[in-house]
């Protein structure tokens, strides 16, 4: 049960042909520890993306430049990724803790007889693997040890590690991943309905503006959207307004919603119930706007604005607009 790390495999998701930031954070960490690093890239455009990875310290890329990987299918991905990990000989597998990865890697781990740890917030690779993750809705955190002999799979929350810059133009050896067999599958994705916002998913966003029941009615959520547009943020919500049907569940932050860790989280008219805090207390800077000075959100907030959101939010929006004009 060695915690030694010598060969790292980073599972990278791509969006519009570009490697997502979460994977770049992991590559930066592996490069800083001078580790031999491989990457997995699946989907259309994977080959072109792989060619740009030399500057990130990647020596070998497992590339499935195949439309069969464009749509996540758990069966297809689990079989292919488990095979790649076996071929790679990596002792440590890193991925960003996205919805896809959190669904995929427990399946992969089961196939390989090893363990996957998700939602980690601290990672050290040099001098042996050290991983820490929050537990009990963020009330404490635990250092995790791997007891299985197989590759150690670590899923890191996005925005927890710094992203470096590519340097040099190292050669990347490309290994083609065979096209997945689609016959005999038990599930088939027939249609995917994507949100129209075109904004970054909450779990990857660098800035989030979230609204809660203090907004009084659904129509007032527009205030949150306008504020978010003025500062390039993604919008989130408390469960109270999701349950009320004001916004979709995909926007819910918290214990039964998404876990987020942006650089800036602006909570508007949200009381700060423990279940909401569980999803956002890892944010670097938290700004709370609430008319109740005793609202629990202020205990977590870096900056608190006590006052009426209907006065403060338009002012803040104008300030952001002026900054960006
Ligand atoms: C098992 C379980 C899981 C849960 N999971 C989640 C979860 O994932 N995410 C989540 O968010 N919740 C979750 N909840 C619900 C959680 O307990 C709270 O009920 C919910 O977060 C409250 O949402 P809120 O803060 O928007 O509403 P409220 O608690 O009603 O707070 C509204 C706030 O708005 C302020 N306000 C009102 N008017 C104004 C104004 N004009 N200007 C400024 N401020 C104003 C009030 O002072 C108040 O603090 C869960 C609960 C349970 C039991």
mmCIF file of C-alpha atoms and ligand atoms in Angstrom:
data_model
loop_
_atom_site.group_PDB
_atom_site.id
_atom_site.type_symbol
_atom_site.label_atom_id
_atom_site.label_comp_id
_atom_site.label_asym_id
_atom_site.label_seq_id
_atom_site.Cartn_x
_atom_site.Cartn_y
_atom_site.Cartn_z
ATOM 1 C CA UNK A 1 0.000 0.000 0.000
ATOM 2 C CA UNK A 2 2.606 2.486 -1.071
ATOM 3 C CA UNK A 3 1.598 6.107 -1.337
ATOM 4 C CA UNK A 4 4.527 6.743 -3.697
ATOM 5 C CA UNK A 5 3.632 8.610 -6.870
ATOM 6 C CA UNK A 6 5.824 8.047 -9.899
ATOM 7 C CA UNK A 7 3.502 7.933 -12.909
ATOM 8 C CA UNK A 8 0.417 10.130 -13.132
ATOM 9 C CA UNK A 9 -2.461 9.811 -15.577
ATOM 10 C CA UNK A 10 -4.716 12.879 -15.864
ATOM 11 C CA UNK A 11 -8.233 12.370 -17.217
ATOM 12 C CA UNK A 12 -9.002 15.618 -19.045
ATOM 13 C CA UNK A 13 -12.402 16.746 -20.248
ATOM 14 C CA UNK A 14 -12.509 18.910 -23.354
ATOM 15 C CA UNK A 15 -14.939 21.643 -24.290
ATOM 16 C CA UNK A 16 -14.953 23.259 -27.752
ATOM 17 C CA UNK A 17 -11.662 21.536 -28.504
ATOM 18 C CA UNK A 18 -9.924 22.933 -25.425
ATOM 19 C CA UNK A 19 -8.785 21.097 -22.303
ATOM 20 C CA UNK A 20 -10.865 22.290 -19.357
ATOM 21 C CA UNK A 21 -9.269 24.341 -16.585
ATOM 22 C CA UNK A 22 -9.765 21.635 -13.931
ATOM 23 C CA UNK A 23 -7.421 19.320 -15.842
ATOM 24 C CA UNK A 24 -4.865 22.122 -16.317
ATOM 25 C CA UNK A 25 -4.809 22.566 -12.525
ATOM 26 C CA UNK A 26 -3.935 18.878 -12.143
ATOM 27 C CA UNK A 27 -1.279 19.009 -14.865
ATOM 28 C CA UNK A 28 0.262 22.041 -13.157
ATOM 29 C CA UNK A 29 0.451 20.091 -9.874
ATOM 30 C CA UNK A 30 2.020 17.054 -11.580
ATOM 31 C CA UNK A 31 4.542 19.241 -13.420
ATOM 32 C CA UNK A 32 5.508 21.025 -10.196
ATOM 33 C CA UNK A 33 6.281 17.620 -8.659
ATOM 34 C CA UNK A 34 8.369 16.670 -11.771
ATOM 35 C CA UNK A 35 6.312 13.544 -12.380
ATOM 36 C CA UNK A 36 6.024 11.494 -15.535
ATOM 37 C CA UNK A 37 2.593 12.503 -16.795
ATOM 38 C CA UNK A 38 0.128 11.003 -19.249
ATOM 39 C CA UNK A 39 -3.239 12.333 -20.274
ATOM 40 C CA UNK A 40 -6.562 10.850 -21.448
ATOM 41 C CA UNK A 41 -8.571 12.866 -23.995
ATOM 42 C CA UNK A 42 -11.821 11.510 -25.399
ATOM 43 C CA UNK A 43 -14.179 12.945 -28.016
ATOM 44 C CA UNK A 44 -14.042 14.933 -31.223
ATOM 45 C CA UNK A 45 -11.043 17.279 -31.282
ATOM 46 C CA UNK A 46 -9.066 15.172 -28.793
ATOM 47 C CA UNK A 47 -6.108 14.704 -31.131
ATOM 48 C CA UNK A 48 -5.676 18.425 -31.786
ATOM 49 C CA UNK A 49 -5.959 19.128 -28.055
ATOM 50 C CA UNK A 50 -3.354 16.429 -27.292
ATOM 51 C CA UNK A 51 -0.863 18.136 -29.605
ATOM 52 C CA UNK A 52 -0.883 21.215 -27.355
ATOM 53 C CA UNK A 53 -0.152 19.327 -24.142
ATOM 54 C CA UNK A 54 3.638 19.080 -24.381
ATOM 55 C CA UNK A 55 4.053 22.454 -22.692
ATOM 56 C CA UNK A 56 2.108 21.117 -19.724
ATOM 57 C CA UNK A 57 4.639 18.366 -19.060
ATOM 58 C CA UNK A 58 2.617 15.607 -20.747
ATOM 59 C CA UNK A 59 4.748 12.934 -22.415
ATOM 60 C CA UNK A 60 2.027 10.557 -23.592
ATOM 61 C CA UNK A 61 -1.621 11.044 -24.554
ATOM 62 C CA UNK A 62 -4.306 8.370 -24.811
ATOM 63 C CA UNK A 63 -6.530 9.831 -27.490
ATOM 64 C CA UNK A 64 -10.016 8.703 -28.480
ATOM 65 C CA UNK A 65 -10.778 11.260 -31.205
ATOM 66 C CA UNK A 66 -14.105 9.643 -31.899
ATOM 67 C CA UNK A 67 -17.646 11.003 -31.910
ATOM 68 C CA UNK A 68 -18.693 7.932 -29.912
ATOM 69 C CA UNK A 69 -17.087 9.676 -26.917
ATOM 70 C CA UNK A 70 -18.801 13.052 -27.454
ATOM 71 C CA UNK A 71 -21.771 12.027 -25.378
ATOM 72 C CA UNK A 72 -21.076 10.575 -21.936
ATOM 73 C CA UNK A 73 -22.341 7.029 -21.670
ATOM 74 C CA UNK A 74 -21.291 5.396 -18.374
ATOM 75 C CA UNK A 75 -20.873 1.926 -19.857
ATOM 76 C CA UNK A 76 -18.790 3.083 -22.818
ATOM 77 C CA UNK A 77 -16.570 5.390 -20.790
ATOM 78 C CA UNK A 78 -16.039 3.005 -17.854
ATOM 79 C CA UNK A 79 -14.879 0.181 -20.136
ATOM 80 C CA UNK A 80 -12.558 2.411 -22.166
ATOM 81 C CA UNK A 81 -11.083 4.374 -19.255
ATOM 82 C CA UNK A 82 -10.454 1.227 -17.175
ATOM 83 C CA UNK A 83 -8.600 -0.222 -20.170
ATOM 84 C CA UNK A 84 -6.539 2.950 -20.606
ATOM 85 C CA UNK A 85 -5.541 2.992 -16.935
ATOM 86 C CA UNK A 86 -4.370 -0.635 -17.176
ATOM 87 C CA UNK A 87 -2.334 0.120 -20.323
ATOM 88 C CA UNK A 88 -0.827 3.277 -18.878
ATOM 89 C CA UNK A 89 0.816 1.630 -15.884
ATOM 90 C CA UNK A 90 0.032 4.796 -13.902
ATOM 91 C CA UNK A 91 0.046 4.458 -10.124
ATOM 92 C CA UNK A 92 -2.050 7.621 -9.651
ATOM 93 C CA UNK A 93 -5.033 8.804 -11.690
ATOM 94 C CA UNK A 94 -6.207 12.410 -11.343
ATOM 95 C CA UNK A 95 -9.416 13.988 -12.613
ATOM 96 C CA UNK A 96 -11.436 17.077 -11.882
ATOM 97 C CA UNK A 97 -14.410 16.203 -9.651
ATOM 98 C CA UNK A 98 -17.043 17.028 -12.281
ATOM 99 C CA UNK A 99 -20.466 15.400 -12.489
ATOM 100 C CA UNK A 100 -19.124 13.191 -15.268
ATOM 101 C CA UNK A 101 -16.053 12.126 -13.290
ATOM 102 C CA UNK A 102 -18.036 11.457 -10.125
ATOM 103 C CA UNK A 103 -20.286 9.131 -12.074
ATOM 104 C CA UNK A 104 -17.502 7.516 -14.070
ATOM 105 C CA UNK A 105 -14.683 6.814 -11.651
ATOM 106 C CA UNK A 106 -16.485 4.690 -9.041
ATOM 107 C CA UNK A 107 -17.395 2.413 -11.981
ATOM 108 C CA UNK A 108 -13.799 2.413 -13.208
ATOM 109 C CA UNK A 109 -12.502 1.752 -9.689
ATOM 110 C CA UNK A 110 -14.861 -1.213 -9.318
ATOM 111 C CA UNK A 111 -13.586 -2.652 -12.612
ATOM 112 C CA UNK A 112 -9.964 -2.275 -11.475
ATOM 113 C CA UNK A 113 -10.526 -3.435 -7.898
ATOM 114 C CA UNK A 114 -9.237 -0.149 -6.531
ATOM 115 C CA UNK A 115 -10.695 2.973 -4.886
ATOM 116 C CA UNK A 116 -11.700 6.427 -6.089
ATOM 117 C CA UNK A 117 -11.850 9.412 -3.738
ATOM 118 C CA UNK A 118 -14.008 12.275 -4.949
ATOM 119 C CA UNK A 119 -14.471 15.929 -4.027
ATOM 120 C CA UNK A 120 -10.940 16.397 -2.691
ATOM 121 C CA UNK A 121 -9.785 19.884 -1.781
ATOM 122 C CA UNK A 122 -6.099 19.324 -1.026
ATOM 123 C CA UNK A 123 -3.564 17.379 -3.032
ATOM 124 C CA UNK A 124 0.163 16.846 -2.579
ATOM 125 C CA UNK A 125 2.056 14.641 -5.033
ATOM 126 C CA UNK A 126 5.742 15.188 -4.250
ATOM 127 C CA UNK A 127 7.002 13.051 -1.341
ATOM 128 C CA UNK A 128 4.034 10.666 -1.585
ATOM 129 C CA UNK A 129 0.343 11.144 -2.242
ATOM 130 C CA UNK A 130 -1.558 13.243 0.292
ATOM 131 C CA UNK A 131 -5.242 13.896 -0.218
ATOM 132 C CA UNK A 132 -7.753 15.727 1.933
ATOM 133 C CA UNK A 133 -11.516 15.981 1.504
ATOM 134 C CA UNK A 134 -14.339 17.628 3.462
ATOM 135 C CA UNK A 135 -16.776 15.414 5.357
ATOM 136 C CA UNK A 136 -20.124 15.839 7.121
ATOM 137 C CA UNK A 137 -21.223 18.831 5.024
ATOM 138 C CA UNK A 138 -17.866 20.507 5.484
ATOM 139 C CA UNK A 139 -17.886 20.369 9.303
ATOM 140 C CA UNK A 140 -14.507 18.617 9.218
ATOM 141 C CA UNK A 141 -12.021 17.306 6.699
ATOM 142 C CA UNK A 142 -10.213 13.984 6.488
ATOM 143 C CA UNK A 143 -6.866 12.894 5.155
ATOM 144 C CA UNK A 144 -7.463 9.823 3.017
ATOM 145 C CA UNK A 145 -5.147 6.812 2.637
ATOM 146 C CA UNK A 146 -5.506 4.212 -0.072
ATOM 147 C CA UNK A 147 -5.485 0.634 1.171
ATOM 148 C CA UNK A 148 -5.920 -1.089 -2.201
ATOM 149 C CA UNK A 149 -2.880 -2.103 -4.228
ATOM 150 C CA UNK A 150 -4.233 -0.800 -7.562
ATOM 151 C CA UNK A 151 -3.918 2.693 -8.993
ATOM 152 C CA UNK A 152 -5.054 5.465 -6.671
ATOM 153 C CA UNK A 153 -7.859 7.540 -8.211
ATOM 154 C CA UNK A 154 -8.254 11.104 -6.930
ATOM 155 C CA UNK A 155 -10.979 13.517 -8.053
ATOM 156 C CA UNK A 156 -10.144 17.119 -7.145
ATOM 157 C CA UNK A 157 -12.689 19.912 -6.865
ATOM 158 C CA UNK A 158 -12.086 22.563 -9.519
ATOM 159 C CA UNK A 159 -10.509 25.908 -8.539
ATOM 160 C CA UNK A 160 -8.552 24.439 -5.594
ATOM 161 C CA UNK A 161 -5.142 24.412 -7.266
ATOM 162 C CA UNK A 162 -3.313 27.105 -9.216
ATOM 163 C CA UNK A 163 -3.050 26.892 -13.006
ATOM 164 C CA UNK A 164 0.368 27.555 -14.494
ATOM 165 C CA UNK A 165 1.283 28.509 -18.036
ATOM 166 C CA UNK A 166 2.444 26.097 -20.724
ATOM 167 C CA UNK A 167 6.209 26.216 -21.101
ATOM 168 C CA UNK A 168 8.398 24.747 -23.819
ATOM 169 C CA UNK A 169 7.116 22.502 -26.561
ATOM 170 C CA UNK A 170 7.733 18.955 -25.377
ATOM 171 C CA UNK A 171 6.780 16.093 -27.663
ATOM 172 C CA UNK A 172 3.610 14.179 -26.865
ATOM 173 C CA UNK A 173 3.461 10.535 -27.964
ATOM 174 C CA UNK A 174 -0.069 9.768 -29.136
ATOM 175 C CA UNK A 175 -1.663 6.401 -28.340
ATOM 176 C CA UNK A 176 -4.953 5.869 -30.129
ATOM 177 C CA UNK A 177 -7.771 4.570 -27.971
ATOM 178 C CA UNK A 178 -9.815 1.942 -29.835
ATOM 179 C CA UNK A 179 -13.342 2.949 -30.817
ATOM 180 C CA UNK A 180 -15.706 1.650 -28.151
ATOM 181 C CA UNK A 181 -17.966 -1.283 -28.904
ATOM 182 C CA UNK A 182 -21.510 -0.034 -28.765
ATOM 183 C CA UNK A 183 -23.213 -3.379 -29.331
ATOM 184 C CA UNK A 184 -24.725 -5.054 -26.289
ATOM 185 C CA UNK A 185 -24.966 -1.822 -24.289
ATOM 186 C CA UNK A 186 -27.652 -1.776 -21.629
ATOM 187 C CA UNK A 187 -28.222 1.964 -21.926
ATOM 188 C CA UNK A 188 -28.447 4.295 -24.891
ATOM 189 C CA UNK A 189 -28.514 8.099 -24.659
ATOM 190 C CA UNK A 190 -31.205 9.173 -27.108
ATOM 191 C CA UNK A 191 -31.250 12.923 -26.572
ATOM 192 C CA UNK A 192 -29.494 15.521 -24.448
ATOM 193 C CA UNK A 193 -31.183 18.812 -23.653
ATOM 194 C CA UNK A 194 -28.570 21.442 -22.887
ATOM 195 C CA UNK A 195 -29.209 24.611 -20.901
ATOM 196 C CA UNK A 196 -29.348 27.664 -23.129
ATOM 197 C CA UNK A 197 -27.147 29.891 -20.973
ATOM 198 C CA UNK A 198 -23.887 28.927 -22.682
ATOM 199 C CA UNK A 199 -22.147 29.817 -19.400
ATOM 200 C CA UNK A 200 -19.623 27.714 -17.533
ATOM 201 C CA UNK A 201 -21.089 24.983 -15.368
ATOM 202 C CA UNK A 202 -21.360 25.955 -11.692
ATOM 203 C CA UNK A 203 -18.716 23.407 -10.679
ATOM 204 C CA UNK A 204 -16.136 25.062 -12.946
ATOM 205 C CA UNK A 205 -17.147 28.710 -12.613
ATOM 206 C CA UNK A 206 -14.665 31.231 -11.266
ATOM 207 C CA UNK A 207 -17.409 33.657 -10.172
ATOM 208 C CA UNK A 208 -20.913 32.681 -9.022
ATOM 209 C CA UNK A 209 -23.875 34.869 -8.104
ATOM 210 C CA UNK A 210 -26.576 32.911 -6.261
ATOM 211 C CA UNK A 211 -30.069 34.008 -5.304
ATOM 212 C CA UNK A 212 -32.367 32.844 -2.533
ATOM 213 C CA UNK A 213 -35.837 33.303 -1.097
ATOM 214 C CA UNK A 214 -35.032 36.910 -0.168
ATOM 215 C CA UNK A 215 -35.790 37.694 -3.815
ATOM 216 C CA UNK A 216 -39.494 37.305 -2.917
ATOM 217 C CA UNK A 217 -40.712 36.088 -6.328
ATOM 218 C CA UNK A 218 -39.496 34.305 -9.447
ATOM 219 C CA UNK A 219 -39.528 37.408 -11.660
ATOM 220 C CA UNK A 220 -36.933 39.053 -9.391
ATOM 221 C CA UNK A 221 -34.359 36.386 -10.249
ATOM 222 C CA UNK A 222 -33.655 38.635 -13.251
ATOM 223 C CA UNK A 223 -31.710 40.828 -10.782
ATOM 224 C CA UNK A 224 -29.337 37.910 -10.143
ATOM 225 C CA UNK A 225 -28.919 37.218 -13.864
ATOM 226 C CA UNK A 226 -28.154 40.860 -14.620
ATOM 227 C CA UNK A 227 -25.642 41.077 -11.786
ATOM 228 C CA UNK A 228 -24.026 37.849 -13.024
ATOM 229 C CA UNK A 229 -23.811 39.188 -16.598
ATOM 230 C CA UNK A 230 -22.152 42.368 -15.355
ATOM 231 C CA UNK A 231 -19.259 40.449 -13.786
ATOM 232 C CA UNK A 232 -19.009 37.366 -16.032
ATOM 233 C CA UNK A 233 -20.476 35.039 -13.411
ATOM 234 C CA UNK A 234 -22.517 31.854 -13.563
ATOM 235 C CA UNK A 235 -25.829 31.908 -11.686
ATOM 236 C CA UNK A 236 -26.701 29.614 -8.785
ATOM 237 C CA UNK A 237 -29.592 29.264 -6.361
ATOM 238 C CA UNK A 238 -30.622 28.046 -2.941
ATOM 239 C CA UNK A 239 -32.873 25.037 -2.669
ATOM 240 C CA UNK A 240 -35.762 27.156 -1.418
ATOM 241 C CA UNK A 241 -36.203 28.785 -4.800
ATOM 242 C CA UNK A 242 -35.493 25.588 -6.720
ATOM 243 C CA UNK A 243 -38.239 23.835 -4.735
ATOM 244 C CA UNK A 244 -40.521 26.803 -5.415
ATOM 245 C CA UNK A 245 -40.001 26.199 -9.133
ATOM 246 C CA UNK A 246 -38.374 29.593 -9.811
ATOM 247 C CA UNK A 247 -35.228 28.093 -11.344
ATOM 248 C CA UNK A 248 -34.029 24.658 -12.456
ATOM 249 C CA UNK A 249 -32.441 22.125 -10.118
ATOM 250 C CA UNK A 250 -29.223 22.260 -12.148
ATOM 251 C CA UNK A 251 -28.639 25.666 -10.506
ATOM 252 C CA UNK A 252 -28.940 24.463 -6.922
ATOM 253 C CA UNK A 253 -25.871 24.870 -4.731
ATOM 254 C CA UNK A 254 -25.574 22.800 -1.580
ATOM 255 C CA UNK A 255 -25.711 19.399 0.007
ATOM 256 C CA UNK A 256 -28.343 18.104 -2.405
ATOM 257 C CA UNK A 257 -27.215 20.360 -5.238
ATOM 258 C CA UNK A 258 -23.783 21.173 -6.614
ATOM 259 C CA UNK A 259 -20.575 21.678 -4.689
ATOM 260 C CA UNK A 260 -18.790 24.758 -5.939
ATOM 261 C CA UNK A 261 -15.486 26.435 -5.156
ATOM 262 C CA UNK A 262 -15.217 29.641 -7.186
ATOM 263 C CA UNK A 263 -12.819 32.502 -6.488
ATOM 264 C CA UNK A 264 -15.825 34.698 -5.733
ATOM 265 C CA UNK A 265 -19.281 33.614 -4.494
ATOM 266 C CA UNK A 266 -21.943 36.294 -4.088
ATOM 267 C CA UNK A 267 -24.932 35.086 -2.017
ATOM 268 C CA UNK A 268 -27.988 37.301 -2.410
ATOM 269 C CA UNK A 269 -30.979 36.895 -0.090
ATOM 270 C CA UNK A 270 -29.720 33.524 1.125
ATOM 271 C CA UNK A 271 -29.840 32.797 4.861
ATOM 272 C CA UNK A 272 -26.872 30.381 4.892
ATOM 273 C CA UNK A 273 -28.478 27.161 6.108
ATOM 274 C CA UNK A 274 -25.932 24.427 6.825
ATOM 275 C CA UNK A 275 -27.057 22.508 3.714
ATOM 276 C CA UNK A 276 -26.350 25.531 1.504
ATOM 277 C CA UNK A 277 -22.997 26.214 3.182
ATOM 278 C CA UNK A 278 -22.022 22.578 2.520
ATOM 279 C CA UNK A 279 -21.961 23.364 -1.184
ATOM 280 C CA UNK A 280 -20.160 26.715 -1.245
ATOM 281 C CA UNK A 281 -18.074 27.255 1.862
ATOM 282 C CA UNK A 282 -14.939 26.242 -0.077
ATOM 283 C CA UNK A 283 -15.229 29.436 -2.159
ATOM 284 C CA UNK A 284 -12.182 31.682 -1.874
ATOM 285 C CA UNK A 285 -14.063 34.951 -1.267
ATOM 286 C CA UNK A 286 -17.701 34.997 -0.135
ATOM 287 C CA UNK A 287 -19.810 38.136 -0.328
ATOM 288 C CA UNK A 288 -23.200 37.984 1.401
ATOM 289 C CA UNK A 289 -26.063 40.425 0.877
ATOM 290 C CA UNK A 290 -28.815 40.021 3.460
ATOM 291 C CA UNK A 291 -31.043 42.401 5.385
ATOM 292 C CA UNK A 292 -30.766 40.309 8.559
ATOM 293 C CA UNK A 293 -27.453 41.056 10.295
ATOM 294 C CA UNK A 294 -27.793 37.774 12.213
ATOM 295 C CA UNK A 295 -28.203 35.568 9.143
ATOM 296 C CA UNK A 296 -25.808 32.580 9.435
ATOM 297 C CA UNK A 297 -24.322 33.325 5.998
ATOM 298 C CA UNK A 298 -22.404 36.216 7.595
ATOM 299 C CA UNK A 299 -20.431 33.747 9.719
ATOM 300 C CA UNK A 300 -18.895 32.358 6.520
ATOM 301 C CA UNK A 301 -18.762 35.592 4.534
ATOM 302 C CA UNK A 302 -15.501 37.362 3.771
ATOM 303 C CA UNK A 303 -17.489 40.557 3.152
ATOM 304 C CA UNK A 304 -21.031 41.150 4.388
ATOM 305 C CA UNK A 305 -23.477 43.774 3.150
ATOM 306 C CA UNK A 306 -26.383 44.188 5.571
ATOM 307 C CA UNK A 307 -29.233 45.776 3.694
ATOM 308 C CA UNK A 308 -32.018 45.422 1.187
ATOM 309 C CA UNK A 309 -30.953 43.438 -1.842
ATOM 310 C CA UNK A 310 -33.382 45.402 -4.023
ATOM 311 C CA UNK A 311 -31.264 48.492 -3.340
ATOM 312 C CA UNK A 312 -27.811 46.906 -3.208
ATOM 313 C CA UNK A 313 -27.914 44.578 -6.223
ATOM 314 C CA UNK A 314 -28.716 47.270 -8.856
ATOM 315 C CA UNK A 315 -25.947 49.484 -7.423
ATOM 316 C CA UNK A 316 -23.452 46.621 -7.504
ATOM 317 C CA UNK A 317 -24.488 45.777 -11.066
ATOM 318 C CA UNK A 318 -23.854 49.365 -12.180
ATOM 319 C CA UNK A 319 -20.426 49.333 -10.496
ATOM 320 C CA UNK A 320 -19.430 46.092 -12.241
ATOM 321 C CA UNK A 321 -20.669 47.454 -15.582
ATOM 322 C CA UNK A 322 -18.606 50.609 -15.091
ATOM 323 C CA UNK A 323 -15.536 48.506 -14.233
ATOM 324 C CA UNK A 324 -15.844 46.435 -17.384
ATOM 325 C CA UNK A 325 -16.783 49.216 -19.800
HETATM 326 C C1 LIG B 1 -31.847 17.215 3.568
HETATM 327 C C2 LIG B 1 -31.816 18.645 3.163
HETATM 328 C C3 LIG B 1 -31.031 19.008 2.087
HETATM 329 C C4 LIG B 1 -30.972 20.349 1.682
HETATM 330 N N1 LIG B 1 -30.168 20.702 0.631
HETATM 331 C C5 LIG B 1 -30.045 22.009 0.314
HETATM 332 C C6 LIG B 1 -29.167 22.432 -0.719
HETATM 333 O O1 LIG B 1 -28.531 21.629 -1.403
HETATM 334 N N2 LIG B 1 -29.058 23.754 -0.979
HETATM 335 C C7 LIG B 1 -29.758 24.699 -0.275
HETATM 336 O O2 LIG B 1 -29.616 25.900 -0.573
HETATM 337 N N3 LIG B 1 -30.612 24.323 0.702
HETATM 338 C C8 LIG B 1 -30.772 23.009 0.997
HETATM 339 N N4 LIG B 1 -31.659 22.652 1.964
HETATM 340 C C9 LIG B 1 -32.599 23.676 2.482
HETATM 341 C C10 LIG B 1 -31.977 24.559 3.550
HETATM 342 O O3 LIG B 1 -32.144 23.959 4.814
HETATM 343 C C11 LIG B 1 -32.703 25.939 3.560
HETATM 344 O O4 LIG B 1 -34.081 25.743 3.739
HETATM 345 C C12 LIG B 1 -32.505 26.734 2.273
HETATM 346 O O5 LIG B 1 -31.130 26.802 1.954
HETATM 347 C C13 LIG B 1 -33.042 28.156 2.505
HETATM 348 O O6 LIG B 1 -32.957 28.879 1.309
HETATM 349 P P1 LIG B 1 -32.837 30.487 1.369
HETATM 350 O O7 LIG B 1 -31.614 30.839 2.132
HETATM 351 O O8 LIG B 1 -32.967 30.954 -0.028
HETATM 352 O O9 LIG B 1 -34.178 30.900 2.116
HETATM 353 P P2 LIG B 1 -34.394 31.471 3.570
HETATM 354 O O10 LIG B 1 -33.780 30.591 4.591
HETATM 355 O O11 LIG B 1 -35.847 31.749 3.673
HETATM 356 O O12 LIG B 1 -33.576 32.822 3.586
HETATM 357 C C14 LIG B 1 -33.928 33.973 2.883
HETATM 358 C C15 LIG B 1 -33.001 35.077 3.339
HETATM 359 O O13 LIG B 1 -33.269 36.233 2.582
HETATM 360 C C16 LIG B 1 -33.120 37.346 3.452
HETATM 361 N N5 LIG B 1 -33.897 38.446 2.864
HETATM 362 C C17 LIG B 1 -35.241 38.564 2.769
HETATM 363 N N6 LIG B 1 -35.582 39.712 2.130
HETATM 364 C C18 LIG B 1 -34.424 40.335 1.840
HETATM 365 C C19 LIG B 1 -34.121 41.563 1.195
HETATM 366 N N7 LIG B 1 -35.057 42.362 0.699
HETATM 367 N N8 LIG B 1 -32.817 41.915 1.070
HETATM 368 C C20 LIG B 1 -31.829 41.120 1.554
HETATM 369 N N9 LIG B 1 -32.065 39.944 2.177
HETATM 370 C C21 LIG B 1 -33.349 39.540 2.303
HETATM 371 C C22 LIG B 1 -33.641 36.890 4.784
HETATM 372 O O14 LIG B 1 -33.104 37.673 5.840
HETATM 373 C C23 LIG B 1 -33.154 35.447 4.817
HETATM 374 O O15 LIG B 1 -31.905 35.330 5.466
HETATM 375 C C24 LIG B 1 -31.743 21.324 2.371
HETATM 376 C C25 LIG B 1 -32.530 20.925 3.468
HETATM 377 C C26 LIG B 1 -32.569 19.615 3.837
HETATM 378 C C27 LIG B 1 -33.411 19.229 5.012
#
